[in-house]
Amino acid sequence: MPDPTTLARATEILRDVFGYPAFRGLQAEVVQAVVEGNDALVLMPTGGGKSLCYQIPSLLRPGVGVVISPLIALMQDQVAALRQAGVRAAFLNSTLDAAETRAVEQALAAGELDLVYFAPERLALPRTLDLLGRTPLALFAIDEAHCVSQWGHDFRPEYLQLSVLHERFPDVPRIALTATADPQTRTEIIDRLALGDARVFVSSFDRPNIRYTIVDKADPRSQLLRFIRDEHAGESGIVYCLSRRKVDETAAWLVAQGVDALPYHAGMDAATRAEHQTRFQRDEGIVMVATIAFGMGIDKPDVRFVAHLDLPKSIEGYYQETGRAGRDGLPADAWMTYGLADVVQQRRLIDLSEANAEFKRVATAKLDALLGLCETAGCRRVRLLSYFGETSEPCGNCDTCLEPPETWDATEAARKALSAIYRTGQRFGAVHLIDVLRGKPGERIARWGHDQLGVFGVGADVDEPVWRSVFRQLAALDLVHVDHEAHGALKLTEASRAVLKGEQRVELRRVRAATGTRRSRRVAPSSLPPADMALMDRLRAWRLDLARSQAVPPYVIFHDKTLAEIARVRPRDLNALGDIGGVGTKKLERYGDELLALLASA
Ligand code: ADP
Ligand code: ZN
């Protein structure tokens, strides 16, 4: 039976230690269940607040909470943040030397820790199990629990050994957490971690503070630059590219344009990569240009945008990558440019992969679902959530909700495009076909005699960007097939015939102005009046100094959200300051007077 005093005690810790007035979503239920000794499986989106689900029970239950986390950088930041809040936390991983390790182990055995973080490979070692056997344990928290899934892309074999916890310590409650939404992974986690009796908590996977925008690709670099300058000047963000070379080139180009950008990909040496990651986390306003090798270890709450210059492979990938934006709950952007070349490239990667037919079929279906998201004239969020099995209403916070795209009857244009493919022998790509349609003379056109064809110039009345969007949408709709054996030549498909014969109407999205975003109307809830903004800048500078002197990331001291609230409210005394979200007792003690002095002088 749930005990009402459990929740009261948990809420007290939430306020006192973490400085938050109330639990969010399913947190209260999870905390209650775990404090009372139940196993739990928690599925919550990134930024949903999973950490408190095991941190608070660790503080409430006797003994130490043991957290298994695969990511060393993340572990270190969490421990730093907990210590700031006055929690007795430590970690054991490969970055510690023998003496440091021994010190942590002694503190653990002496019952001097509330929380201890372990890398998974340590946990199953006899030495560790012995140590834990001698220590009163509050719980085991298995973070990023999807790492146990052999089909997922984050599979870590060490996670399979975690079933030993249940065998060795059957009475210690376990809580497994993940932001991976699909049912298959869920089943695998329950199976492999023997969580059959666990209570399962599933939150909505919506990230309401993220605004989704997908723009037609025209001149992607300039579109990106304009997006960064107009909407995110001086803010942290991630730009994803498919290839290492493109990462390097894009980062260099952004730097030349005055953006504080750094590259990150698996081809760089480990030291440089680590340095870039650290700078991204510790400095403010860095734009990381990266392949998807970058991301999983990133716990930075104030990433204000994630931009894609290339198409991800699937909606899962898109959701996971864009999910790194706005963990702090403040407005953030997921922005992508998308064009025919992306469709061609992704289909090509699938066709050329060595995988078996079954894998290719699945990959194609996943890509098609993503293309559906790109081409939809309806709400992006509704599409995204429905992919994860959630129903929702149009969100009002995506590009298609904010500026509903026009559609047009493109039947005639589609027929012309398909005839151009057919008449030129199904051996040319879109660029050449558009020249034919627009009647653009040229050496190549003449060499092939394409200026003699009936289709030459039949589409002169339609602009080139519109033709590009027609071919892209035809490819996305599978009305055109891209043949990679033939250097990306476009070919007809089964489905094209009905269109060619005039038996099927084709409705397409009208191409948007090539500038990408036009959102001067945007009013971010986070945006502060100029006077508060100035104060916010001073608070940030103060925080950065502190962070540097303590060698921790700035957000470990206070989140932007907390600083913004301080700038808006301008508390005059410690009491009022303590009421601000994110200011717990320890931080008030530590920084209160300094902050009040700063506020008084502002
Ligand atoms: P996750 O691990 O699920 O991605 P975190 O545990 O890092 O999410 O939490 C995301 C952010 O939300 C953090 O900044 C955290 O401090 C904040 N947060 C969590 N729970 C609450 C709450 N109840 N009230 C206010 N902020 C919260
Ligand atoms: Zn919407």
mmCIF file of N, CA, C and O in Angstrom, residues 353-442:
data_model
loop_
_atom_site.group_PDB
_atom_site.id
_atom_site.type_symbol
_atom_site.label_atom_id
_atom_site.label_comp_id
_atom_site.label_asym_id
_atom_site.label_seq_id
_atom_site.Cartn_x
_atom_site.Cartn_y
_atom_site.Cartn_z
ATOM 1 N N SER A 353 24.385 -1.341 -49.108
ATOM 2 C CA SER A 353 24.854 -1.994 -47.881
ATOM 3 C C SER A 353 24.915 -3.502 -48.105
ATOM 4 O O SER A 353 24.234 -4.058 -48.960
ATOM 5 N N GLU A 354 25.750 -4.154 -47.317
ATOM 6 C CA GLU A 354 25.977 -5.583 -47.499
ATOM 7 C C GLU A 354 24.891 -6.414 -46.824
ATOM 8 O O GLU A 354 24.907 -7.632 -46.888
ATOM 9 N N ALA A 355 23.994 -5.719 -46.149
ATOM 10 C CA ALA A 355 23.026 -6.431 -45.318
ATOM 11 C C ALA A 355 22.079 -7.296 -46.154
ATOM 12 O O ALA A 355 22.006 -7.159 -47.368
ATOM 13 N N ASN A 356 21.392 -8.183 -45.462
ATOM 14 C CA ASN A 356 20.486 -9.082 -46.172
ATOM 15 C C ASN A 356 19.181 -8.384 -46.568
ATOM 16 O O ASN A 356 18.918 -7.255 -46.182
ATOM 17 N N ALA A 357 18.375 -9.087 -47.339
ATOM 18 C CA ALA A 357 17.163 -8.497 -47.908
ATOM 19 C C ALA A 357 16.199 -8.022 -46.818
ATOM 20 O O ALA A 357 15.584 -6.964 -46.945
ATOM 21 N N GLU A 358 16.111 -8.803 -45.757
ATOM 22 C CA GLU A 358 15.196 -8.459 -44.670
ATOM 23 C C GLU A 358 15.590 -7.122 -44.053
ATOM 24 O O GLU A 358 14.769 -6.233 -43.848
ATOM 25 N N PHE A 359 16.886 -6.978 -43.791
ATOM 26 C CA PHE A 359 17.365 -5.731 -43.214
ATOM 27 C C PHE A 359 17.061 -4.560 -44.148
ATOM 28 O O PHE A 359 16.609 -3.507 -43.727
ATOM 29 N N LYS A 360 17.296 -4.765 -45.432
ATOM 30 C CA LYS A 360 17.055 -3.684 -46.391
ATOM 31 C C LYS A 360 15.579 -3.302 -46.438
ATOM 32 O O LYS A 360 15.229 -2.138 -46.594
ATOM 33 N N ARG A 361 14.737 -4.303 -46.302
ATOM 34 C CA ARG A 361 13.294 -4.030 -46.315
ATOM 35 C C ARG A 361 12.931 -3.158 -45.115
ATOM 36 O O ARG A 361 12.213 -2.175 -45.235
ATOM 37 N N VAL A 362 13.449 -3.528 -43.941
ATOM 38 C CA VAL A 362 13.160 -2.756 -42.736
ATOM 39 C C VAL A 362 13.720 -1.335 -42.863
ATOM 40 O O VAL A 362 13.043 -0.347 -42.566
ATOM 41 N N ALA A 363 14.962 -1.250 -43.351
ATOM 42 C CA ALA A 363 15.590 0.070 -43.478
ATOM 43 C C ALA A 363 14.798 0.955 -44.438
ATOM 44 O O ALA A 363 14.615 2.148 -44.200
ATOM 45 N N THR A 364 14.306 0.351 -45.519
ATOM 46 C CA THR A 364 13.527 1.120 -46.479
ATOM 47 C C THR A 364 12.218 1.608 -45.859
ATOM 48 O O THR A 364 11.816 2.760 -46.036
ATOM 49 N N ALA A 365 11.570 0.741 -45.106
ATOM 50 C CA ALA A 365 10.317 1.136 -44.465
ATOM 51 C C ALA A 365 10.563 2.283 -43.477
ATOM 52 O O ALA A 365 9.777 3.230 -43.382
ATOM 53 N N LYS A 366 11.672 2.217 -42.759
ATOM 54 C CA LYS A 366 11.993 3.277 -41.793
ATOM 55 C C LYS A 366 12.268 4.587 -42.501
ATOM 56 O O LYS A 366 11.837 5.656 -42.053
ATOM 57 N N LEU A 367 13.002 4.493 -43.595
ATOM 58 C CA LEU A 367 13.289 5.703 -44.353
ATOM 59 C C LEU A 367 11.987 6.295 -44.909
ATOM 60 O O LEU A 367 11.768 7.506 -44.843
ATOM 61 N N ASP A 368 11.117 5.440 -45.412
ATOM 62 C CA ASP A 368 9.854 5.944 -45.951
ATOM 63 C C ASP A 368 9.032 6.665 -44.892
ATOM 64 O O ASP A 368 8.392 7.683 -45.165
ATOM 65 N N ALA A 369 9.049 6.140 -43.671
ATOM 66 C CA ALA A 369 8.308 6.799 -42.597
ATOM 67 C C ALA A 369 8.892 8.191 -42.339
ATOM 68 O O ALA A 369 8.161 9.160 -42.125
ATOM 69 N N LEU A 370 10.199 8.279 -42.391
ATOM 70 C CA LEU A 370 10.834 9.576 -42.177
ATOM 71 C C LEU A 370 10.514 10.527 -43.327
ATOM 72 O O LEU A 370 10.229 11.714 -43.111
ATOM 73 N N LEU A 371 10.524 10.002 -44.553
ATOM 74 C CA LEU A 371 10.193 10.854 -45.696
ATOM 75 C C LEU A 371 8.751 11.351 -45.580
ATOM 76 O O LEU A 371 8.437 12.487 -45.928
ATOM 77 N N GLY A 372 7.891 10.495 -45.052
ATOM 78 C CA GLY A 372 6.506 10.913 -44.812
ATOM 79 C C GLY A 372 6.454 12.100 -43.858
ATOM 80 O O GLY A 372 5.677 13.039 -44.047
ATOM 81 N N LEU A 373 7.301 12.066 -42.853
ATOM 82 C CA LEU A 373 7.374 13.182 -41.902
ATOM 83 C C LEU A 373 7.870 14.452 -42.613
ATOM 84 O O LEU A 373 7.359 15.545 -42.380
ATOM 85 N N CYS A 374 8.843 14.295 -43.485
ATOM 86 C CA CYS A 374 9.395 15.453 -44.202
ATOM 87 C C CYS A 374 8.370 16.060 -45.153
ATOM 88 O O CYS A 374 8.329 17.261 -45.339
ATOM 89 N N GLU A 375 7.576 15.208 -45.772
ATOM 90 C CA GLU A 375 6.679 15.694 -46.816
ATOM 91 C C GLU A 375 5.294 16.025 -46.300
ATOM 92 O O GLU A 375 4.458 16.515 -47.045
ATOM 93 N N THR A 376 5.018 15.757 -45.052
ATOM 94 C CA THR A 376 3.643 15.934 -44.593
ATOM 95 C C THR A 376 3.202 17.393 -44.653
ATOM 96 O O THR A 376 3.996 18.305 -44.424
ATOM 97 N N ALA A 377 1.936 17.578 -44.986
ATOM 98 C CA ALA A 377 1.377 18.923 -44.941
ATOM 99 C C ALA A 377 0.686 19.130 -43.588
ATOM 100 O O ALA A 377 0.226 20.213 -43.269
ATOM 101 N N GLY A 378 0.607 18.078 -42.798
ATOM 102 C CA GLY A 378 -0.013 18.171 -41.470
ATOM 103 C C GLY A 378 1.033 18.447 -40.404
ATOM 104 O O GLY A 378 2.208 18.667 -40.703
ATOM 105 N N CYS A 379 0.581 18.397 -39.142
ATOM 106 C CA CYS A 379 1.470 18.715 -38.018
ATOM 107 C C CYS A 379 2.616 17.690 -37.913
ATOM 108 O O CYS A 379 2.394 16.488 -37.914
ATOM 109 N N ARG A 380 3.838 18.186 -37.811
ATOM 110 C CA ARG A 380 4.997 17.289 -37.702
ATOM 111 C C ARG A 380 4.926 16.464 -36.420
ATOM 112 O O ARG A 380 5.293 15.301 -36.380
ATOM 113 N N ARG A 381 4.529 17.110 -35.334
ATOM 114 C CA ARG A 381 4.537 16.430 -34.039
ATOM 115 C C ARG A 381 3.518 15.293 -34.020
ATOM 116 O O ARG A 381 3.790 14.226 -33.477
ATOM 117 N N VAL A 382 2.355 15.545 -34.639
ATOM 118 C CA VAL A 382 1.348 14.491 -34.685
ATOM 119 C C VAL A 382 1.926 13.256 -35.390
ATOM 120 O O VAL A 382 1.777 12.121 -34.931
ATOM 121 N N ARG A 383 2.654 13.498 -36.500
ATOM 122 C CA ARG A 383 3.295 12.417 -37.248
ATOM 123 C C ARG A 383 4.317 11.672 -36.409
ATOM 124 O O ARG A 383 4.368 10.451 -36.362
ATOM 125 N N LEU A 384 5.161 12.472 -35.772
ATOM 126 C CA LEU A 384 6.256 11.935 -34.986
ATOM 127 C C LEU A 384 5.720 11.060 -33.856
ATOM 128 O O LEU A 384 6.148 9.927 -33.650
ATOM 129 N N LEU A 385 4.760 11.596 -33.121
ATOM 130 C CA LEU A 385 4.236 10.854 -31.975
ATOM 131 C C LEU A 385 3.454 9.635 -32.428
ATOM 132 O O LEU A 385 3.480 8.600 -31.768
ATOM 133 N N SER A 386 2.764 9.753 -33.545
ATOM 134 C CA SER A 386 1.974 8.614 -33.980
ATOM 135 C C SER A 386 2.910 7.468 -34.382
ATOM 136 O O SER A 386 2.563 6.296 -34.240
ATOM 137 N N TYR A 387 4.105 7.815 -34.831
ATOM 138 C CA TYR A 387 5.080 6.768 -35.134
ATOM 139 C C TYR A 387 5.411 5.961 -33.872
ATOM 140 O O TYR A 387 5.690 4.779 -33.935
ATOM 141 N N PHE A 388 5.396 6.636 -32.733
ATOM 142 C CA PHE A 388 5.670 5.950 -31.463
ATOM 143 C C PHE A 388 4.380 5.463 -30.788
ATOM 144 O O PHE A 388 4.372 5.162 -29.602
ATOM 145 N N GLY A 389 3.295 5.482 -31.552
ATOM 146 C CA GLY A 389 2.058 4.931 -31.025
ATOM 147 C C GLY A 389 1.242 5.875 -30.158
ATOM 148 O O GLY A 389 0.328 5.453 -29.464
ATOM 149 N N GLU A 390 1.560 7.169 -30.203
ATOM 150 C CA GLU A 390 0.787 8.134 -29.395
ATOM 151 C C GLU A 390 -0.110 8.958 -30.294
ATOM 152 O O GLU A 390 0.325 9.416 -31.339
ATOM 153 N N THR A 391 -1.341 9.185 -29.862
ATOM 154 C CA THR A 391 -2.194 10.088 -30.634
ATOM 155 C C THR A 391 -2.140 11.474 -30.020
ATOM 156 O O THR A 391 -2.018 11.618 -28.814
ATOM 157 N N SER A 392 -2.231 12.501 -30.856
ATOM 158 C CA SER A 392 -2.146 13.865 -30.337
ATOM 159 C C SER A 392 -2.851 14.827 -31.292
ATOM 160 O O SER A 392 -3.245 14.438 -32.391
ATOM 161 N N GLU A 393 -2.991 16.050 -30.852
ATOM 162 C CA GLU A 393 -3.638 17.098 -31.650
ATOM 163 C C GLU A 393 -2.545 17.968 -32.277
ATOM 164 O O GLU A 393 -1.446 18.039 -31.749
ATOM 165 N N PRO A 394 -2.874 18.675 -33.388
ATOM 166 C CA PRO A 394 -1.896 19.596 -33.975
ATOM 167 C C PRO A 394 -1.308 20.521 -32.915
ATOM 168 O O PRO A 394 -2.031 21.033 -32.062
ATOM 169 N N CYS A 395 0.005 20.705 -32.968
ATOM 170 C CA CYS A 395 0.709 21.236 -31.799
ATOM 171 C C CYS A 395 0.826 22.753 -31.758
ATOM 172 O O CYS A 395 1.042 23.330 -30.697
ATOM 173 N N GLY A 396 0.751 23.398 -32.897
ATOM 174 C CA GLY A 396 0.928 24.851 -32.887
ATOM 175 C C GLY A 396 2.374 25.269 -32.698
ATOM 176 O O GLY A 396 2.661 26.452 -32.593
ATOM 177 N N ASN A 397 3.284 24.320 -32.633
ATOM 178 C CA ASN A 397 4.690 24.659 -32.443
ATOM 179 C C ASN A 397 5.597 23.875 -33.390
ATOM 180 O O ASN A 397 6.636 23.377 -33.000
ATOM 181 N N CYS A 398 5.156 23.768 -34.646
ATOM 182 C CA CYS A 398 6.027 23.215 -35.677
ATOM 183 C C CYS A 398 5.801 24.056 -36.925
ATOM 184 O O CYS A 398 4.841 24.822 -36.985
ATOM 185 N N ASP A 399 6.683 23.912 -37.914
ATOM 186 C CA ASP A 399 6.547 24.791 -39.082
ATOM 187 C C ASP A 399 5.219 24.619 -39.801
ATOM 188 O O ASP A 399 4.614 25.602 -40.225
ATOM 189 N N THR A 400 4.742 23.392 -39.909
ATOM 190 C CA THR A 400 3.500 23.216 -40.666
ATOM 191 C C THR A 400 2.271 23.736 -39.910
ATOM 192 O O THR A 400 1.297 24.139 -40.519
ATOM 193 N N CYS A 401 2.323 23.727 -38.584
ATOM 194 C CA CYS A 401 1.228 24.330 -37.814
ATOM 195 C C CYS A 401 1.304 25.854 -37.916
ATOM 196 O O CYS A 401 0.296 26.529 -38.064
ATOM 197 N N LEU A 402 2.527 26.386 -37.832
ATOM 198 C CA LEU A 402 2.686 27.839 -37.799
ATOM 199 C C LEU A 402 2.419 28.456 -39.172
ATOM 200 O O LEU A 402 1.857 29.534 -39.278
ATOM 201 N N GLU A 403 2.873 27.773 -40.203
ATOM 202 C CA GLU A 403 2.621 28.261 -41.561
ATOM 203 C C GLU A 403 2.194 27.090 -42.411
ATOM 204 O O GLU A 403 3.015 26.472 -43.077
ATOM 205 N N PRO A 404 0.910 26.767 -42.367
ATOM 206 C CA PRO A 404 0.451 25.566 -43.086
ATOM 207 C C PRO A 404 0.894 25.632 -44.543
ATOM 208 O O PRO A 404 0.694 26.644 -45.209
ATOM 209 N N PRO A 405 1.537 24.587 -45.022
ATOM 210 C CA PRO A 405 2.033 24.612 -46.392
ATOM 211 C C PRO A 405 0.867 24.538 -47.373
ATOM 212 O O PRO A 405 -0.144 23.895 -47.104
ATOM 213 N N GLU A 406 1.030 25.222 -48.487
ATOM 214 C CA GLU A 406 0.016 25.101 -49.527
ATOM 215 C C GLU A 406 0.319 23.845 -50.312
ATOM 216 O O GLU A 406 1.466 23.467 -50.476
ATOM 217 N N THR A 407 -0.718 23.235 -50.800
ATOM 218 C CA THR A 407 -0.496 22.134 -51.725
ATOM 219 C C THR A 407 -1.043 22.575 -53.087
ATOM 220 O O THR A 407 -1.816 23.518 -53.172
ATOM 221 N N TRP A 408 -0.598 21.927 -54.110
ATOM 222 C CA TRP A 408 -1.094 22.266 -55.445
ATOM 223 C C TRP A 408 -1.313 21.015 -56.258
ATOM 224 O O TRP A 408 -0.735 19.963 -55.974
ATOM 225 N N ASP A 409 -2.160 21.154 -57.254
ATOM 226 C CA ASP A 409 -2.433 20.029 -58.120
ATOM 227 C C ASP A 409 -1.265 19.902 -59.086
ATOM 228 O O ASP A 409 -1.151 20.673 -60.039
ATOM 229 N N ALA A 410 -0.398 18.958 -58.821
ATOM 230 C CA ALA A 410 0.828 18.835 -59.602
ATOM 231 C C ALA A 410 0.727 17.709 -60.625
ATOM 232 O O ALA A 410 1.741 17.216 -61.125
ATOM 233 N N THR A 411 -0.490 17.298 -60.953
ATOM 234 C CA THR A 411 -0.663 16.162 -61.854
ATOM 235 C C THR A 411 0.049 16.391 -63.188
ATOM 236 O O THR A 411 0.793 15.541 -63.680
ATOM 237 N N GLU A 412 -0.171 17.601 -63.738
ATOM 238 C CA GLU A 412 0.396 17.921 -65.042
ATOM 239 C C GLU A 412 1.932 17.940 -64.962
ATOM 240 O O GLU A 412 2.619 17.363 -65.800
ATOM 241 N N ALA A 413 2.430 18.614 -63.932
ATOM 242 C CA ALA A 413 3.885 18.705 -63.761
ATOM 243 C C ALA A 413 4.483 17.309 -63.576
ATOM 244 O O ALA A 413 5.525 16.982 -64.149
ATOM 245 N N ALA A 414 3.801 16.483 -62.791
ATOM 246 C CA ALA A 414 4.307 15.134 -62.545
ATOM 247 C C ALA A 414 4.352 14.344 -63.855
ATOM 248 O O ALA A 414 5.322 13.629 -64.127
ATOM 249 N N ARG A 415 3.319 14.499 -64.676
ATOM 250 C CA ARG A 415 3.299 13.784 -65.962
ATOM 251 C C ARG A 415 4.460 14.225 -66.844
ATOM 252 O O ARG A 415 5.107 13.413 -67.495
ATOM 253 N N LYS A 416 4.695 15.554 -66.854
ATOM 254 C CA LYS A 416 5.814 16.054 -67.663
ATOM 255 C C LYS A 416 7.147 15.499 -67.142
ATOM 256 O O LYS A 416 8.012 15.093 -67.919
ATOM 257 N N ALA A 417 7.285 15.494 -65.835
ATOM 258 C CA ALA A 417 8.536 14.996 -65.245
ATOM 259 C C ALA A 417 8.737 13.525 -65.599
ATOM 260 O O ALA A 417 9.827 13.109 -65.994
ATOM 261 N N LEU A 418 7.673 12.741 -65.466
ATOM 262 C CA LEU A 418 7.781 11.316 -65.756
ATOM 263 C C LEU A 418 8.043 11.072 -67.250
ATOM 264 O O LEU A 418 8.830 10.192 -67.613
ATOM 265 N N SER A 419 7.402 11.880 -68.111
ATOM 266 C CA SER A 419 7.683 11.713 -69.546
ATOM 267 C C SER A 419 9.118 12.056 -69.864
ATOM 268 O O SER A 419 9.746 11.401 -70.706
ATOM 269 N N ALA A 420 9.617 13.103 -69.201
ATOM 270 C CA ALA A 420 11.018 13.466 -69.455
ATOM 271 C C ALA A 420 11.933 12.299 -69.089
ATOM 272 O O ALA A 420 12.887 11.992 -69.807
ATOM 273 N N ILE A 421 11.624 11.626 -67.988
ATOM 274 C CA ILE A 421 12.417 10.454 -67.592
ATOM 275 C C ILE A 421 12.330 9.376 -68.673
ATOM 276 O O ILE A 421 13.334 8.831 -69.128
ATOM 277 N N TYR A 422 11.120 9.124 -69.097
ATOM 278 C CA TYR A 422 10.883 8.052 -70.062
ATOM 279 C C TYR A 422 11.539 8.371 -71.404
ATOM 280 O O TYR A 422 12.252 7.543 -71.975
ATOM 281 N N ARG A 423 11.300 9.591 -71.904
ATOM 282 C CA ARG A 423 11.793 9.963 -73.247
ATOM 283 C C ARG A 423 13.322 10.033 -73.313
ATOM 284 O O ARG A 423 13.893 9.893 -74.388
ATOM 285 N N THR A 424 13.955 10.295 -72.183
ATOM 286 C CA THR A 424 15.423 10.353 -72.208
ATOM 287 C C THR A 424 16.032 8.990 -71.884
ATOM 288 O O THR A 424 17.236 8.875 -71.658
ATOM 289 N N GLY A 425 15.201 7.976 -71.818
ATOM 290 C CA GLY A 425 15.727 6.620 -71.686
ATOM 291 C C GLY A 425 16.017 6.173 -70.262
ATOM 292 O O GLY A 425 16.746 5.204 -70.054
ATOM 293 N N GLN A 426 15.486 6.857 -69.265
ATOM 294 C CA GLN A 426 15.636 6.470 -67.858
ATOM 295 C C GLN A 426 17.106 6.324 -67.459
ATOM 296 O O GLN A 426 17.474 5.388 -66.762
ATOM 297 N N ARG A 427 17.922 7.235 -67.946
ATOM 298 C CA ARG A 427 19.341 7.124 -67.580
ATOM 299 C C ARG A 427 19.943 8.417 -67.066
ATOM 300 O O ARG A 427 21.152 8.525 -66.946
ATOM 301 N N PHE A 428 19.076 9.421 -66.703
ATOM 302 C CA PHE A 428 19.620 10.701 -66.249
ATOM 303 C C PHE A 428 19.102 11.084 -64.860
ATOM 304 O O PHE A 428 18.046 10.619 -64.433
ATOM 305 N N GLY A 429 19.860 11.921 -64.207
ATOM 306 C CA GLY A 429 19.463 12.406 -62.895
ATOM 307 C C GLY A 429 18.627 13.676 -62.997
ATOM 308 O O GLY A 429 18.395 14.200 -64.101
ATOM 309 N N ALA A 430 18.200 14.183 -61.849
ATOM 310 C CA ALA A 430 17.259 15.299 -61.828
ATOM 311 C C ALA A 430 17.810 16.568 -62.478
ATOM 312 O O ALA A 430 17.079 17.276 -63.164
ATOM 313 N N VAL A 431 19.094 16.825 -62.283
ATOM 314 C CA VAL A 431 19.645 18.075 -62.805
ATOM 315 C C VAL A 431 19.473 18.145 -64.328
ATOM 316 O O VAL A 431 18.984 19.122 -64.886
ATOM 317 N N HIS A 432 19.856 17.056 -64.983
ATOM 318 C CA HIS A 432 19.735 17.005 -66.440
ATOM 319 C C HIS A 432 18.266 17.061 -66.868
ATOM 320 O O HIS A 432 17.894 17.781 -67.795
ATOM 321 N N LEU A 433 17.433 16.326 -66.168
ATOM 322 C CA LEU A 433 16.015 16.282 -66.535
ATOM 323 C C LEU A 433 15.371 17.667 -66.413
ATOM 324 O O LEU A 433 14.533 18.053 -67.227
ATOM 325 N N ILE A 434 15.793 18.404 -65.400
ATOM 326 C CA ILE A 434 15.232 19.743 -65.217
ATOM 327 C C ILE A 434 15.673 20.658 -66.375
ATOM 328 O O ILE A 434 14.889 21.450 -66.881
ATOM 329 N N ASP A 435 16.926 20.490 -66.792
ATOM 330 C CA ASP A 435 17.383 21.262 -67.956
ATOM 331 C C ASP A 435 16.532 20.946 -69.194
ATOM 332 O O ASP A 435 16.156 21.833 -69.953
ATOM 333 N N VAL A 436 16.231 19.671 -69.360
ATOM 334 C CA VAL A 436 15.397 19.276 -70.501
ATOM 335 C C VAL A 436 14.022 19.930 -70.392
ATOM 336 O O VAL A 436 13.532 20.567 -71.325
ATOM 337 N N LEU A 437 13.427 19.799 -69.215
ATOM 338 C CA LEU A 437 12.074 20.329 -69.035
ATOM 339 C C LEU A 437 12.031 21.848 -69.222
ATOM 340 O O LEU A 437 11.083 22.390 -69.770
ATOM 341 N N ARG A 438 13.085 22.503 -68.733
ATOM 342 C CA ARG A 438 13.092 23.963 -68.811
ATOM 343 C C ARG A 438 13.618 24.460 -70.157
ATOM 344 O O ARG A 438 13.665 25.649 -70.419
ATOM 345 N N GLY A 439 14.015 23.519 -71.005
ATOM 346 C CA GLY A 439 14.492 23.898 -72.333
ATOM 347 C C GLY A 439 15.789 24.667 -72.292
ATOM 348 O O GLY A 439 15.985 25.638 -73.018
ATOM 349 N N LYS A 440 16.670 24.236 -71.405
ATOM 350 C CA LYS A 440 17.929 24.948 -71.246
ATOM 351 C C LYS A 440 18.983 24.325 -72.159
ATOM 352 O O LYS A 440 19.362 23.175 -71.956
ATOM 353 N N PRO A 441 19.427 25.044 -73.181
ATOM 354 C CA PRO A 441 20.383 24.446 -74.102
ATOM 355 C C PRO A 441 21.721 24.224 -73.405
ATOM 356 O O PRO A 441 22.026 24.879 -72.408
ATOM 357 N N GLY A 442 22.509 23.314 -73.915
ATOM 358 C CA GLY A 442 23.814 23.050 -73.309
ATOM 359 C C GLY A 442 24.511 21.943 -74.071
ATOM 360 O O GLY A 442 23.866 21.226 -74.850
#
